Amino acid sequence: MENKKLNFWECMSFCIGQIVGSGVFVLTGIVIGLTGHGAPYGFVLAALIAVCQLVPMATLASSMPATGGSYVYAKKLIGPRASFVFLMMFVLQQVLIATFAIGFASYVAVIFPDVNQKLVALGALTLAVVVNMIGLKTSAKVQKFMVALLLISLFIYIVFGLPKVDWSALALNKENIMPNGPMKFLRGAAMLSFACAGAKFLAENGGEVENPGKTIPKAMVFSTLLVAIFYALVGIVAACVLPVEEVAGVNISVVAKSVFPAPIYLFFVIGGAWFALLTTLNGTLSWTTRSLQRAAMDGWLPEACAKENKGGTPVILLLFFFVVGIIPIVTGMNTSDIANMGTGCGKLTDLLMVYACFRLPKVFPEEYRKSALYMSPAKLNVALAVVFVVLAATSYVSLSSLNARQFLYIGLFILAAIVLMLVRYKNVKDKMDQQ
């Protein structure tokens, strides 16, 4: 059985793979359409939002590392009922899995224009599922290789692109950075913030990390800062080399084609874009099952859902998220709508983590005192208040772009989650009493 734990560098590659993906390679063109030349500033704001989001999860993971981290924290610090509703919102958030596969397919079409993009997206999703079925350690090794190539690709993109940048396009005036108004600029930054915050999901694998109390927060912070620098530079090249009307709404290969010789362009698309989206897809599927697995152990779901194969993977839950990813691909949902729905729901679940972190010093004082990120409860509360305001604002900005039908779907899903919680709670309570 594959049961080796992840070291610091494997955690770094996991985090970088989670962060670098949809933000640069799928959403940049969409954000340029919203912000014009303001896209680089949008990346900077998104990175600041991401650092805010890391505060509660890094503090919780440093104090109480656990597999299925976010669900475990909600259960222990807020209560079992709230943890299940949180879990269902977490599931809804995973429609974002589809954007990684769809984005990958769009870059395959750059090299092979006649390819069936739906089939390619389904193939990429299937491949990631197969890799994760083998086990987390194997997935981490694949991740390290792909992360190295995508960072080299982004570095080359920056080196070739910066000399061709029109620096006057970055002048700090409304026409440059907010051509469509402040709300659309903020919506673009909010959209990017989800991708920038990918490092926080390392907490879901807390039980599989060496020395998790120190390794998890360190990997989260360093990976986010490293990628933030890359993001800002890539954003400058993407938004300020060609006219905005040529790059708005399209992927960044358009700019790459104008600045690269043909062989380097191919390397960028394959080693950069393809691998960036595959690392995000692969990494997401490695952690997204863990909270549901813990919920199954607690009785919210059938016990069979928690069973692992020889590689330590909960296969039934992995296949469930495979289906979650397939639905938007097959139905042809708009990528921007998927991103806004996933981002908005993600911020709402993050608000619960803020509250869980607020309760941490009171409920588990000893564990908190041993945390590598310990600060006085008063200072922690101030930090969490800032994080709460930032998350509430970005959630509003993201969800405000959805139409009535999409809000109806979210509302019906939450209602179904509450009904399921009421039906299953007796089973969970009986199990808790037995324990």
Coordinates of N, CA and C in Angstrom, one line a residue, residues 169-304:
A169 N 0.5 51.6 -21.4 CA -0.8 51.0 -21.1 C -1.0 50.7 -19.7
L170 N 0.0 50.8 -18.8 CA -0.1 50.5 -17.4 C -0.3 51.8 -16.6
A171 N -0.4 52.9 -17.3 CA -0.6 54.2 -16.5 C -1.8 54.1 -15.6
L172 N -1.6 54.7 -14.4 CA -2.7 54.6 -13.4 C -3.8 55.6 -13.7
N173 N -4.7 55.3 -14.6 CA -5.9 56.1 -14.8 C -7.0 55.2 -15.1
K174 N -8.2 55.7 -14.9 CA -9.4 54.9 -15.0 C -9.6 54.3 -16.4
E175 N -9.2 55.1 -17.5 CA -9.4 54.6 -18.8 C -8.5 53.3 -19.0
N176 N -7.4 53.2 -18.4 CA -6.5 52.1 -18.6 C -6.9 50.9 -17.7
I177 N -7.2 51.1 -16.4 CA -7.3 50.0 -15.5 C -8.8 49.7 -15.2
M178 N -9.7 50.6 -15.5 CA -11.1 50.3 -15.2 C -12.0 50.8 -16.4
P179 N -11.7 50.4 -17.6 CA -12.4 51.0 -18.8 C -13.9 50.6 -18.8
N180 N -14.3 49.5 -18.1 CA -15.7 49.1 -18.0 C -16.3 49.4 -16.6
G181 N -15.6 50.2 -15.8 CA -16.1 50.6 -14.5 C -15.5 49.8 -13.4
P182 N -15.6 50.3 -12.1 CA -15.0 49.6 -11.0 C -15.6 48.3 -10.7
M183 N -16.9 48.1 -10.9 CA -17.5 46.8 -10.6 C -16.9 45.7 -11.4
K184 N -16.7 45.9 -12.7 CA -16.2 44.9 -13.6 C -14.7 44.6 -13.3
F185 N -14.0 45.6 -12.8 CA -12.6 45.4 -12.4 C -12.6 44.5 -11.2
L186 N -13.4 44.8 -10.2 CA -13.5 44.0 -9.0 C -14.0 42.6 -9.3
R187 N -14.9 42.4 -10.3 CA -15.4 41.1 -10.6 C -14.2 40.3 -11.2
G188 N -13.4 41.0 -12.0 CA -12.3 40.3 -12.6 C -11.3 39.8 -11.6
A189 N -11.0 40.7 -10.6 CA -10.1 40.3 -9.5 C -10.6 39.2 -8.6
A190 N -12.0 39.3 -8.4 CA -12.6 38.2 -7.6 C -12.5 36.9 -8.3
M191 N -12.7 36.9 -9.6 CA -12.7 35.7 -10.4 C -11.3 35.1 -10.3
L192 N -10.2 35.9 -10.4 CA -8.9 35.4 -10.3 C -8.5 35.0 -8.9
S193 N -9.1 35.5 -7.9 CA -8.7 35.2 -6.5 C -8.9 33.8 -6.2
F194 N -9.9 33.1 -6.8 CA -10.1 31.7 -6.5 C -8.8 30.9 -6.9
A195 N -8.4 31.2 -8.2 CA -7.2 30.5 -8.6 C -5.9 30.8 -7.8
C196 N -5.8 32.1 -7.4 CA -4.7 32.5 -6.6 C -4.6 31.8 -5.3
A197 N -5.8 31.4 -4.8 CA -5.9 30.8 -3.4 C -5.8 29.3 -3.4
G198 N -5.4 28.7 -4.5 CA -5.3 27.3 -4.6 C -4.5 26.6 -3.5
A199 N -3.5 27.3 -2.9 CA -2.7 26.7 -1.9 C -3.4 26.2 -0.7
K200 N -4.5 26.9 -0.4 CA -5.2 26.6 0.9 C -5.7 25.1 0.9
F201 N -5.9 24.5 -0.3 CA -6.5 23.2 -0.4 C -5.5 22.1 0.1
L202 N -4.2 22.5 0.3 CA -3.3 21.6 0.9 C -3.8 21.1 2.3
A203 N -4.5 21.9 3.0 CA -5.1 21.5 4.3 C -6.0 20.3 4.2
E204 N -6.6 20.0 3.0 CA -7.4 18.9 2.9 C -6.6 17.6 3.0
N205 N -5.3 17.6 2.7 CA -4.5 16.4 2.8 C -3.6 16.5 4.1
G206 N -4.1 17.2 5.1 CA -3.3 17.4 6.3 C -2.7 16.1 6.9
G207 N -3.5 15.1 6.9 CA -3.1 13.8 7.5 C -2.0 13.1 6.7
E208 N -1.8 13.5 5.4 CA -0.8 12.9 4.6 C 0.5 13.7 4.4
V209 N 0.7 14.7 5.3 CA 1.9 15.6 5.2 C 2.8 15.4 6.3
E210 N 4.2 15.3 6.0 CA 5.2 15.3 7.1 C 5.2 16.6 7.9
N211 N 5.2 16.4 9.2 CA 5.3 17.6 10.1 C 4.3 18.7 9.6
P212 N 3.0 18.3 9.6 CA 2.0 19.2 8.9 C 1.9 20.6 9.6
G213 N 2.1 20.7 10.9 CA 1.9 21.9 11.6 C 2.8 23.0 11.1
K214 N 4.0 22.7 10.6 CA 4.9 23.7 10.1 C 4.9 23.7 8.5
T215 N 4.9 22.4 8.0 CA 5.0 22.3 6.5 C 3.9 22.9 5.8
I216 N 2.6 22.7 6.2 CA 1.4 23.2 5.5 C 1.4 24.7 5.4
P217 N 1.5 25.5 6.5 CA 1.4 27.0 6.4 C 2.6 27.5 5.6
K218 N 3.8 26.9 5.8 CA 5.0 27.4 5.1 C 4.8 27.2 3.6
A219 N 4.4 26.0 3.1 CA 4.2 25.7 1.7 C 3.1 26.6 1.1
M220 N 2.0 26.8 1.9 CA 0.9 27.7 1.5 C 1.4 29.1 1.1
V221 N 2.1 29.7 2.1 CA 2.6 31.1 2.0 C 3.6 31.3 0.9
F222 N 4.7 30.4 0.9 CA 5.8 30.6 -0.1 C 5.3 30.4 -1.5
S223 N 4.4 29.3 -1.7 CA 3.9 29.1 -3.0 C 3.1 30.2 -3.6
T224 N 2.2 30.8 -2.7 CA 1.3 31.9 -3.1 C 2.2 33.1 -3.5
L225 N 3.2 33.4 -2.7 CA 4.0 34.6 -3.0 C 4.8 34.4 -4.3
L226 N 5.3 33.2 -4.5 CA 6.1 32.9 -5.7 C 5.2 33.1 -7.0
V227 N 4.0 32.5 -6.9 CA 3.1 32.5 -8.1 C 2.6 33.9 -8.3
A228 N 2.4 34.7 -7.2 CA 1.9 36.0 -7.4 C 2.8 36.9 -8.2
I229 N 4.1 36.7 -8.1 CA 5.1 37.4 -8.9 C 4.9 37.0 -10.4
F230 N 4.9 35.7 -10.6 CA 4.7 35.2 -12.0 C 3.4 35.7 -12.6
Y231 N 2.3 35.7 -11.8 CA 1.0 36.1 -12.3 C 1.0 37.6 -12.7
A232 N 1.6 38.5 -11.9 CA 1.6 39.9 -12.2 C 2.4 40.1 -13.5
L233 N 3.6 39.4 -13.7 CA 4.4 39.6 -14.9 C 3.7 39.0 -16.1
V234 N 3.1 37.9 -16.0 CA 2.3 37.3 -17.1 C 1.1 38.2 -17.5
G235 N 0.5 38.8 -16.5 CA -0.6 39.7 -16.7 C -0.2 40.9 -17.5
I236 N 1.0 41.4 -17.2 CA 1.5 42.6 -18.0 C 1.7 42.2 -19.5
V237 N 2.3 41.1 -19.7 CA 2.6 40.6 -21.1 C 1.2 40.4 -21.8
A238 N 0.3 39.7 -21.1 CA -0.9 39.3 -21.8 C -1.8 40.5 -22.1
A239 N -1.8 41.5 -21.3 CA -2.7 42.7 -21.5 C -2.1 43.8 -22.2
C240 N -0.7 43.9 -22.3 CA -0.1 45.1 -22.8 C 0.9 45.0 -23.9
V241 N 0.8 43.8 -24.6 CA 1.6 43.7 -25.9 C 0.8 44.0 -27.1
L242 N -0.4 43.3 -27.2 CA -1.3 43.5 -28.3 C -2.4 44.4 -27.9
P243 N -3.1 45.0 -28.8 CA -4.3 45.8 -28.5 C -5.3 45.0 -27.7
V244 N -6.0 45.6 -26.8 CA -7.0 44.9 -25.9 C -8.0 44.1 -26.7
E245 N -8.5 44.7 -27.8 CA -9.6 44.1 -28.6 C -9.1 42.7 -29.2
E246 N -7.8 42.5 -29.3 CA -7.3 41.3 -29.9 C -7.1 40.2 -28.9
V247 N -7.0 40.6 -27.6 CA -6.8 39.6 -26.6 C -7.9 39.4 -25.6
A248 N -8.9 40.3 -25.6 CA -10.0 40.1 -24.7 C -10.8 38.9 -25.0
G249 N -11.1 38.1 -24.0 CA -11.9 36.9 -24.2 C -11.3 35.7 -24.8
V250 N -10.0 35.8 -25.2 CA -9.3 34.6 -25.8 C -8.2 34.2 -24.8
N251 N -7.6 33.0 -25.1 CA -6.6 32.5 -24.2 C -5.2 33.2 -24.6
I252 N -4.3 33.1 -23.7 CA -3.0 33.9 -23.8 C -2.1 33.3 -24.9
S253 N -2.5 32.3 -25.6 CA -1.6 31.8 -26.7 C -1.6 32.8 -27.8
V254 N -2.6 33.7 -27.9 CA -2.6 34.7 -29.0 C -1.4 35.6 -28.8
V255 N -1.1 36.0 -27.6 CA 0.1 36.9 -27.4 C 1.3 36.0 -27.5
A256 N 1.3 34.8 -27.0 CA 2.5 33.9 -27.1 C 2.9 33.8 -28.6
K257 N 1.9 33.6 -29.5 CA 2.2 33.4 -30.9 C 2.9 34.6 -31.5
S258 N 2.6 35.8 -31.0 CA 3.2 37.0 -31.6 C 4.6 37.3 -31.0
V259 N 5.0 36.7 -29.9 CA 6.3 37.0 -29.4 C 7.3 35.9 -29.4
F260 N 6.8 34.6 -29.7 CA 7.7 33.5 -29.7 C 8.0 33.0 -31.1
P261 N 9.3 32.5 -31.3 CA 9.5 31.7 -32.5 C 8.7 30.4 -32.4
A262 N 8.4 29.8 -33.6 CA 7.5 28.6 -33.6 C 7.8 27.5 -32.7
P263 N 9.1 27.0 -32.5 CA 9.4 25.9 -31.6 C 9.1 26.3 -30.2
I264 N 9.5 27.5 -29.8 CA 9.2 27.9 -28.4 C 7.8 28.1 -28.1
Y265 N 7.0 28.5 -29.1 CA 5.6 28.7 -29.0 C 4.9 27.3 -28.7
L266 N 5.4 26.3 -29.4 CA 4.9 24.9 -29.2 C 5.2 24.5 -27.8
F267 N 6.4 24.7 -27.3 CA 6.8 24.3 -26.0 C 6.0 25.1 -24.9
F268 N 5.7 26.3 -25.2 CA 4.8 27.1 -24.2 C 3.4 26.5 -24.1
V269 N 2.8 26.2 -25.3 CA 1.5 25.7 -25.3 C 1.4 24.3 -24.6
I270 N 2.4 23.5 -24.9 CA 2.3 22.1 -24.4 C 2.9 22.0 -23.0
G271 N 4.1 22.6 -22.8 CA 4.7 22.5 -21.5 C 4.2 23.5 -20.5
G272 N 3.6 24.5 -21.0 CA 3.0 25.5 -20.1 C 1.5 25.4 -19.9
A273 N 0.8 25.7 -21.0 CA -0.7 25.7 -20.9 C -1.3 24.3 -20.6
W274 N -0.8 23.3 -21.4 CA -1.4 22.0 -21.1 C -1.1 21.5 -19.7
F275 N 0.2 21.6 -19.3 CA 0.6 21.1 -18.0 C 0.0 21.9 -16.9
A276 N -0.1 23.2 -17.1 CA -0.7 24.0 -16.0 C -2.1 23.6 -15.7
L277 N -2.9 23.3 -16.7 CA -4.3 22.9 -16.5 C -4.4 21.5 -16.0
L278 N -3.5 20.6 -16.5 CA -3.5 19.3 -16.0 C -3.1 19.2 -14.5
T279 N -2.1 20.0 -14.1 CA -1.7 20.0 -12.7 C -2.8 20.4 -11.8
T280 N -3.5 21.5 -12.2 CA -4.7 21.9 -11.4 C -5.7 20.9 -11.3
L281 N -6.0 20.3 -12.4 CA -7.0 19.2 -12.5 C -6.6 18.0 -11.6
N282 N -5.3 17.6 -11.8 CA -4.8 16.5 -11.1 C -4.8 16.7 -9.6
G283 N -4.3 17.9 -9.2 CA -4.2 18.3 -7.8 C -5.6 18.4 -7.1
T284 N -6.5 19.0 -7.8 CA -7.9 19.2 -7.3 C -8.5 17.8 -7.0
L285 N -8.4 16.9 -7.9 CA -8.9 15.5 -7.6 C -8.2 14.8 -6.5
S286 N -7.0 15.2 -6.2 CA -6.3 14.5 -5.1 C -6.8 14.9 -3.7
W287 N -7.4 16.1 -3.6 CA -7.8 16.5 -2.3 C -9.3 16.7 -2.1
T288 N -10.0 16.8 -3.2 CA -11.4 17.2 -3.1 C -12.3 16.1 -2.6
T289 N -11.8 14.8 -2.5 CA -12.6 13.7 -2.0 C -12.5 13.6 -0.5
R290 N -11.5 14.3 0.1 CA -11.2 14.0 1.5 C -12.2 14.4 2.5
S291 N -12.8 15.6 2.3 CA -13.9 16.0 3.2 C -15.1 15.1 3.2
L292 N -15.5 14.7 1.9 CA -16.6 13.8 1.8 C -16.3 12.4 2.4
Q293 N -15.0 12.0 2.4 CA -14.6 10.8 3.0 C -14.8 10.8 4.5
R294 N -14.4 11.9 5.1 CA -14.6 12.1 6.5 C -16.1 12.1 6.9
A295 N -16.9 12.7 6.0 CA -18.3 12.8 6.2 C -18.9 11.4 6.2
A296 N -18.4 10.6 5.3 CA -18.9 9.2 5.2 C -18.6 8.4 6.4
M297 N -17.4 8.6 7.0 CA -17.0 8.0 8.2 C -17.9 8.4 9.4
D298 N -18.4 9.6 9.3 CA -19.2 10.1 10.4 C -20.7 9.7 10.2
G299 N -21.0 9.1 9.1 CA -22.4 8.6 8.9 C -23.3 9.5 8.0
W300 N -22.7 10.6 7.5 CA -23.6 11.5 6.6 C -23.8 10.8 5.3
L301 N -22.9 10.0 4.9 CA -23.0 9.2 3.6 C -22.8 7.7 3.9
P302 N -23.2 6.9 3.0 CA -22.9 5.4 3.2 C -21.5 5.1 3.5
E303 N -21.2 4.2 4.4 CA -19.8 3.9 4.8 C -19.0 3.5 3.6
A304 N -19.6 2.8 2.6 CA -18.8 2.4 1.4 C -18.1 3.5 0.7

